[in-house]
Short mmCIF file of C-alpha atoms in Angstrom, two decimals:
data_model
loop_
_atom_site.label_atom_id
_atom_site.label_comp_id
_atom_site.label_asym_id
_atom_site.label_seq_id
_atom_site.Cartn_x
_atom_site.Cartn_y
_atom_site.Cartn_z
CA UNK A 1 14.16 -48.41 74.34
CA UNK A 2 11.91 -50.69 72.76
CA UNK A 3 13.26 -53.79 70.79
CA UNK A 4 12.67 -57.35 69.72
CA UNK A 5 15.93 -60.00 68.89
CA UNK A 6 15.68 -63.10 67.73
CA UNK A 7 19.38 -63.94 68.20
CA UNK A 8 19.28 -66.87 65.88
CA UNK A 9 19.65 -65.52 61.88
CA UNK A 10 19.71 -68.18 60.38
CA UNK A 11 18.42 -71.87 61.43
CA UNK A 12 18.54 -75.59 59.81
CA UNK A 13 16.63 -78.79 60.83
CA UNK A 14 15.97 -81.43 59.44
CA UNK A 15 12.48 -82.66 58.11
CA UNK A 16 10.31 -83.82 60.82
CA UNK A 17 12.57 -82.44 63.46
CA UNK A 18 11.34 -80.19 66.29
CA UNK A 19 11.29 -76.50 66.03
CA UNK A 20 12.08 -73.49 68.81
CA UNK A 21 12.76 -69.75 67.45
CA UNK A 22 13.98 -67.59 70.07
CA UNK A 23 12.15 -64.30 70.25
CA UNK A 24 13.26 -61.66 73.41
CA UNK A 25 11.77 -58.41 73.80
CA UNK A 26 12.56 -54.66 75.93
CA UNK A 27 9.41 -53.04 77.07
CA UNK A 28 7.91 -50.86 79.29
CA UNK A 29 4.62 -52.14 79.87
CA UNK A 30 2.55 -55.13 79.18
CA UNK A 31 3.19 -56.09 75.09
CA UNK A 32 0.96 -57.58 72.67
CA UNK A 33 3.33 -60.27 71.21
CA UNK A 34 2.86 -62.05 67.83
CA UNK A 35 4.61 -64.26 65.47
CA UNK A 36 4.73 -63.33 61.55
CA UNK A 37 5.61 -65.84 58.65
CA UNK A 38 7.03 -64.93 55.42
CA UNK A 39 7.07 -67.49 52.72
CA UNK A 40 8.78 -66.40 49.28
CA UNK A 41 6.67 -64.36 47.59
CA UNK A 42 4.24 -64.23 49.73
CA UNK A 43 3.23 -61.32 52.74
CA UNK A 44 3.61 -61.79 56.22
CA UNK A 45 1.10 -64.18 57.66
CA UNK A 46 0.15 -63.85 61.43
CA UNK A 47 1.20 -67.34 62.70
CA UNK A 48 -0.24 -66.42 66.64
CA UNK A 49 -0.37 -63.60 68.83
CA UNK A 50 -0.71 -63.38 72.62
CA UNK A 51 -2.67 -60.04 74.25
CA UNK A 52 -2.98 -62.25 77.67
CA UNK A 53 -4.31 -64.58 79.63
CA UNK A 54 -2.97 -68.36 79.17
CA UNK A 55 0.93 -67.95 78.49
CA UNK A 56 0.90 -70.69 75.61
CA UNK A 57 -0.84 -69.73 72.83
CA UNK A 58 -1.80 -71.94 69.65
CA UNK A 59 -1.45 -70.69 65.88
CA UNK A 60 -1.78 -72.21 62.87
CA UNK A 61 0.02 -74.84 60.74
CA UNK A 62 0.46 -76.31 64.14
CA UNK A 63 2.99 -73.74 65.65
CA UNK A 64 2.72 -72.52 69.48
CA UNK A 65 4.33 -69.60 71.63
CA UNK A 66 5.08 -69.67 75.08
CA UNK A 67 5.04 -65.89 77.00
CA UNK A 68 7.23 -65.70 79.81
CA UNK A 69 7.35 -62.55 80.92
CA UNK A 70 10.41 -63.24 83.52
CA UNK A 71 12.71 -63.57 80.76
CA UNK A 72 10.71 -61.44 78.45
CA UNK A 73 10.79 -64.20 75.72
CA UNK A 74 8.08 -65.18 73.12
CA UNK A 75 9.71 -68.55 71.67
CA UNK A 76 7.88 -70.54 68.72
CA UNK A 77 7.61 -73.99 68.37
CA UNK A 78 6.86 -76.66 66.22
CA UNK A 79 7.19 -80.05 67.16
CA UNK A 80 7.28 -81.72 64.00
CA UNK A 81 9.08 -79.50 60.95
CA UNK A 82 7.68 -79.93 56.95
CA UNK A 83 9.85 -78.73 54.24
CA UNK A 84 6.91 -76.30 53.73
CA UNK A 85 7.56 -74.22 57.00
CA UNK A 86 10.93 -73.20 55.34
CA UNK A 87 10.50 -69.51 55.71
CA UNK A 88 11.71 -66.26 57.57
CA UNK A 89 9.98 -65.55 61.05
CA UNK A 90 9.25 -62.83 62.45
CA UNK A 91 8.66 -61.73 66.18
CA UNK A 92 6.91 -58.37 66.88
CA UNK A 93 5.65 -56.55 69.81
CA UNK A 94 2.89 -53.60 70.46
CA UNK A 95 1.27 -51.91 73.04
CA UNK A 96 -1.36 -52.75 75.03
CA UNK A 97 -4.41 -50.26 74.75
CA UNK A 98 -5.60 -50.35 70.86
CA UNK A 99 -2.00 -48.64 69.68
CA UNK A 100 -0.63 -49.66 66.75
CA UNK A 101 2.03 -49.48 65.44
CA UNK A 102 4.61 -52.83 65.66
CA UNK A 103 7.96 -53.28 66.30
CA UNK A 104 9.52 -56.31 64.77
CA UNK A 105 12.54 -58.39 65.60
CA UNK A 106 15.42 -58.59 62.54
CA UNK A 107 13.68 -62.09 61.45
CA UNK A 108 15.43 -65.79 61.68
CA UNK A 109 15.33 -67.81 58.50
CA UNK A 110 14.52 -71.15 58.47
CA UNK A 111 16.09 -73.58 56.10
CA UNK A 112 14.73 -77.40 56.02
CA UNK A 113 16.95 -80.51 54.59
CA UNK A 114 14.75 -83.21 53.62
CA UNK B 1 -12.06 -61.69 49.57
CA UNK B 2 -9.19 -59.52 48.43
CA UNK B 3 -5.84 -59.21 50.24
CA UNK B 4 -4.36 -56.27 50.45
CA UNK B 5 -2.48 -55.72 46.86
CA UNK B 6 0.99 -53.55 46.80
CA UNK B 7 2.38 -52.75 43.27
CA UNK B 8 5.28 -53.39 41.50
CA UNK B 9 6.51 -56.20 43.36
CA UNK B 10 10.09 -55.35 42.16
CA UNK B 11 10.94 -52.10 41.04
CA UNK B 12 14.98 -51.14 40.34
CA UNK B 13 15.29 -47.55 39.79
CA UNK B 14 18.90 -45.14 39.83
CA UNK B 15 19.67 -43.16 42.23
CA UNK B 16 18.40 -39.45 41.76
CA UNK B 17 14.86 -41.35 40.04
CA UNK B 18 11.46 -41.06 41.63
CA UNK B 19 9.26 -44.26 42.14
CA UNK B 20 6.03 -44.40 43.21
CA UNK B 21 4.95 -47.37 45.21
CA UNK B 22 1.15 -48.17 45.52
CA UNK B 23 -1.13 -50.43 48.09
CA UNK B 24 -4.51 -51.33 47.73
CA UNK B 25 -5.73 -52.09 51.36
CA UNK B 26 -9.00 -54.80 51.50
CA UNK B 27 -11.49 -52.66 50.90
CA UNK B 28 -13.44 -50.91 53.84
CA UNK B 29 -10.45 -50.84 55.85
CA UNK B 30 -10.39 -47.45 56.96
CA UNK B 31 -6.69 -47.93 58.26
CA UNK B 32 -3.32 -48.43 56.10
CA UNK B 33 -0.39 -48.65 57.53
CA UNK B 34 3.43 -48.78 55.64
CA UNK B 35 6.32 -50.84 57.05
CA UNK B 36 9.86 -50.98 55.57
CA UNK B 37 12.76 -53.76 55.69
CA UNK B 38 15.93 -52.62 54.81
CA UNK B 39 18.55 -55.01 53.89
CA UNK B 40 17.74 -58.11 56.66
CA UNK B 41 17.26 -55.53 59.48
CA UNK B 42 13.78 -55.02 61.35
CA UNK B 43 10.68 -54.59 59.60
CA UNK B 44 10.61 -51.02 60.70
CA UNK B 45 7.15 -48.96 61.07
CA UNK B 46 6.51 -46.07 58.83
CA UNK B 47 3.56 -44.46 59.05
CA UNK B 48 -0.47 -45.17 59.59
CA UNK B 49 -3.02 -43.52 57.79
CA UNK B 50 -6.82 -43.29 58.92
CA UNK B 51 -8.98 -43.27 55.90
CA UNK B 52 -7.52 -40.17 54.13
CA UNK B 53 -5.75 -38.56 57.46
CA UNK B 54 -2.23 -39.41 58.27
CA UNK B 55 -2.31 -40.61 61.81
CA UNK B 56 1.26 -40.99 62.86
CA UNK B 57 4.16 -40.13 60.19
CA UNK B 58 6.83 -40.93 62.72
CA UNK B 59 8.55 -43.29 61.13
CA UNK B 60 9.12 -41.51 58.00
CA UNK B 61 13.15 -41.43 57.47
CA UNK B 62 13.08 -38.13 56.30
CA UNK B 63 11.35 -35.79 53.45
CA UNK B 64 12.12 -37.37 50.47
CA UNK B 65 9.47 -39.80 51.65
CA UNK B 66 5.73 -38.59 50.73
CA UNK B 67 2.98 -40.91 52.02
CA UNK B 68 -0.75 -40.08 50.39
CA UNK B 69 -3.91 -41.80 50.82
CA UNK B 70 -6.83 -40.28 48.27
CA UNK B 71 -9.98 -40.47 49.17
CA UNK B 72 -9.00 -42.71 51.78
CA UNK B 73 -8.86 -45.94 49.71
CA UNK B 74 -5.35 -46.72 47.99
CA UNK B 75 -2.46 -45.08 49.11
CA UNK B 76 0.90 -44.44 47.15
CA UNK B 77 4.66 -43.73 48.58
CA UNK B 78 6.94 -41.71 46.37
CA UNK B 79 10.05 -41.42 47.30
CA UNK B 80 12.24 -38.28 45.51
CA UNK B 81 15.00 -38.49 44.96
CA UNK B 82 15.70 -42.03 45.55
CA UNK B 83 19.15 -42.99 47.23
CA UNK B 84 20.71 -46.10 47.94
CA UNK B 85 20.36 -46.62 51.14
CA UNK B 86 16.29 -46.58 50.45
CA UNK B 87 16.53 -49.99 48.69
CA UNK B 88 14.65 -52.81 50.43
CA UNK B 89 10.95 -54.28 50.86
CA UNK B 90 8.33 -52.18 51.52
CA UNK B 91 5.48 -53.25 53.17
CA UNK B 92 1.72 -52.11 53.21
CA UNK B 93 -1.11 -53.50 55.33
CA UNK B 94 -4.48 -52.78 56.40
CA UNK B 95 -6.69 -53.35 59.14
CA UNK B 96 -10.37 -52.64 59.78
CA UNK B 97 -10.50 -51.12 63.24
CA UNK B 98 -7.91 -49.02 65.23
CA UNK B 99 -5.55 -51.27 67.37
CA UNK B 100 -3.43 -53.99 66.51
CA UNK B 101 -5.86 -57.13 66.02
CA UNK B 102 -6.33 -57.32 61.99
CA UNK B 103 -3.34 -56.48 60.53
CA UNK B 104 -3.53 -58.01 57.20
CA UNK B 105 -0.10 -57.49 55.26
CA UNK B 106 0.31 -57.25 51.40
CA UNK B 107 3.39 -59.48 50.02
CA UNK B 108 5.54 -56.32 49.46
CA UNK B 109 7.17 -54.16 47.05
CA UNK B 110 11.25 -55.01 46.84
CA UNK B 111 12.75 -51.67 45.86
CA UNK B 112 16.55 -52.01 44.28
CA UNK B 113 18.09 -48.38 43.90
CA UNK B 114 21.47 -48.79 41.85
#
């Protein structure tokens, strides 16, 4: 079956601290991966998505992805956290081919101390 | 220009009520699709219209759900009667062209059913 878990629920770090969101997937064929944001109040905002080609992909507000497709992971990172990236992430997958409809992972929620 | 624009952004409604959510996609985005968190699980596909057609229901829970798109430009989502186990954020979001690439997301209606 298809699926997306991001095994951490709930994550802390500190301000200015580096960032990695786990993200795995279960597919049958080549995914379209991308990361979602979800500030309060706000929608979901794409972060980054990867459809292929080079395995690390750039987004905005300085976040990055790495595909590996051996251990069907889609991590996010962030080198340097601001309290502002507090938020809930979300990792989704879709098919290949002009499909669409997404299937999203259960979300991790970041927290940020100062 | 516009975002796509859901409405209310909180509705609480008892169980047995009807409540009618509504999305405006950006306008000239033929397709509209509706997602649906419940209670911190996935964001969980629901259904995708094409301008006024439904293109794939399948995620419909079952038929107290009733998805319609008029004239192919806002769509609304009744749900009658409402039970409890329908509370959580619903989710509407548009895109321009078939496929996956321009998903644009509206910030969600939380539904409360008490």
């Amino acid at each position: 079956a298809q699926s997306v878990t991001q095994p951490d629920i709930h994550i802390t770090v500190s301000e200015g601290a580096s960032l990695e969101l786990r993200c795995n997937y279960s597919y049958g064929a080549t995914p379209y991966l991308f990361w979602y944001v979800q500030s309060p109040g706000q929608g979901l905002q794409l972060l980054l998505k990867y459809f292929s080609g080079d395995t690390l992909v750039q987004g905005i507000k300085g976040f990055e992805a790495e595909f590996k497709r051996s251990q069907s992971s889609f991590n996010l990172r962030k080198p340097s956290v601001h309290w502002s990236d507090a938020a809930e992430y979300f990792c989704a997958v879709g098919p290949s081919g002009g499909y669409n409809k997404l299937i999203f992972g259960a979300g991790t929620r970041l927290a940020v101390h100062p | 220009e516009a975002g796509v624009t859901q409405f209310p952004s909180h509705s609480v409604i008892e169980k047995g009520q009807t409540v009618t959510l509504r999305c405006d996609p950006i306008s000239g985005h033929d397709n509209l699709y509706w997602y649906r968190r419940v209670m911190g699980k996935e964001i969980k596909f629901l259904l995708h219209f094409v301008k006024e057609s439904k293109q794939d229901e399948s995620g419909m829970p079952n038929n107290r759900f009733l998805a319609e798109r008029t004239g192919g430009t806002y769509s609304t989502l009744k749900v009658q009667p409402a039970e409890l186990e329908d509370s959580g954020v619903y989710f509407c979001a548009s895109s321009p062209q078939q496929g996956i690439y321009g998903y644009t997301f509206g910030s969600g209606t939380r539904l409360t059913v008490v």
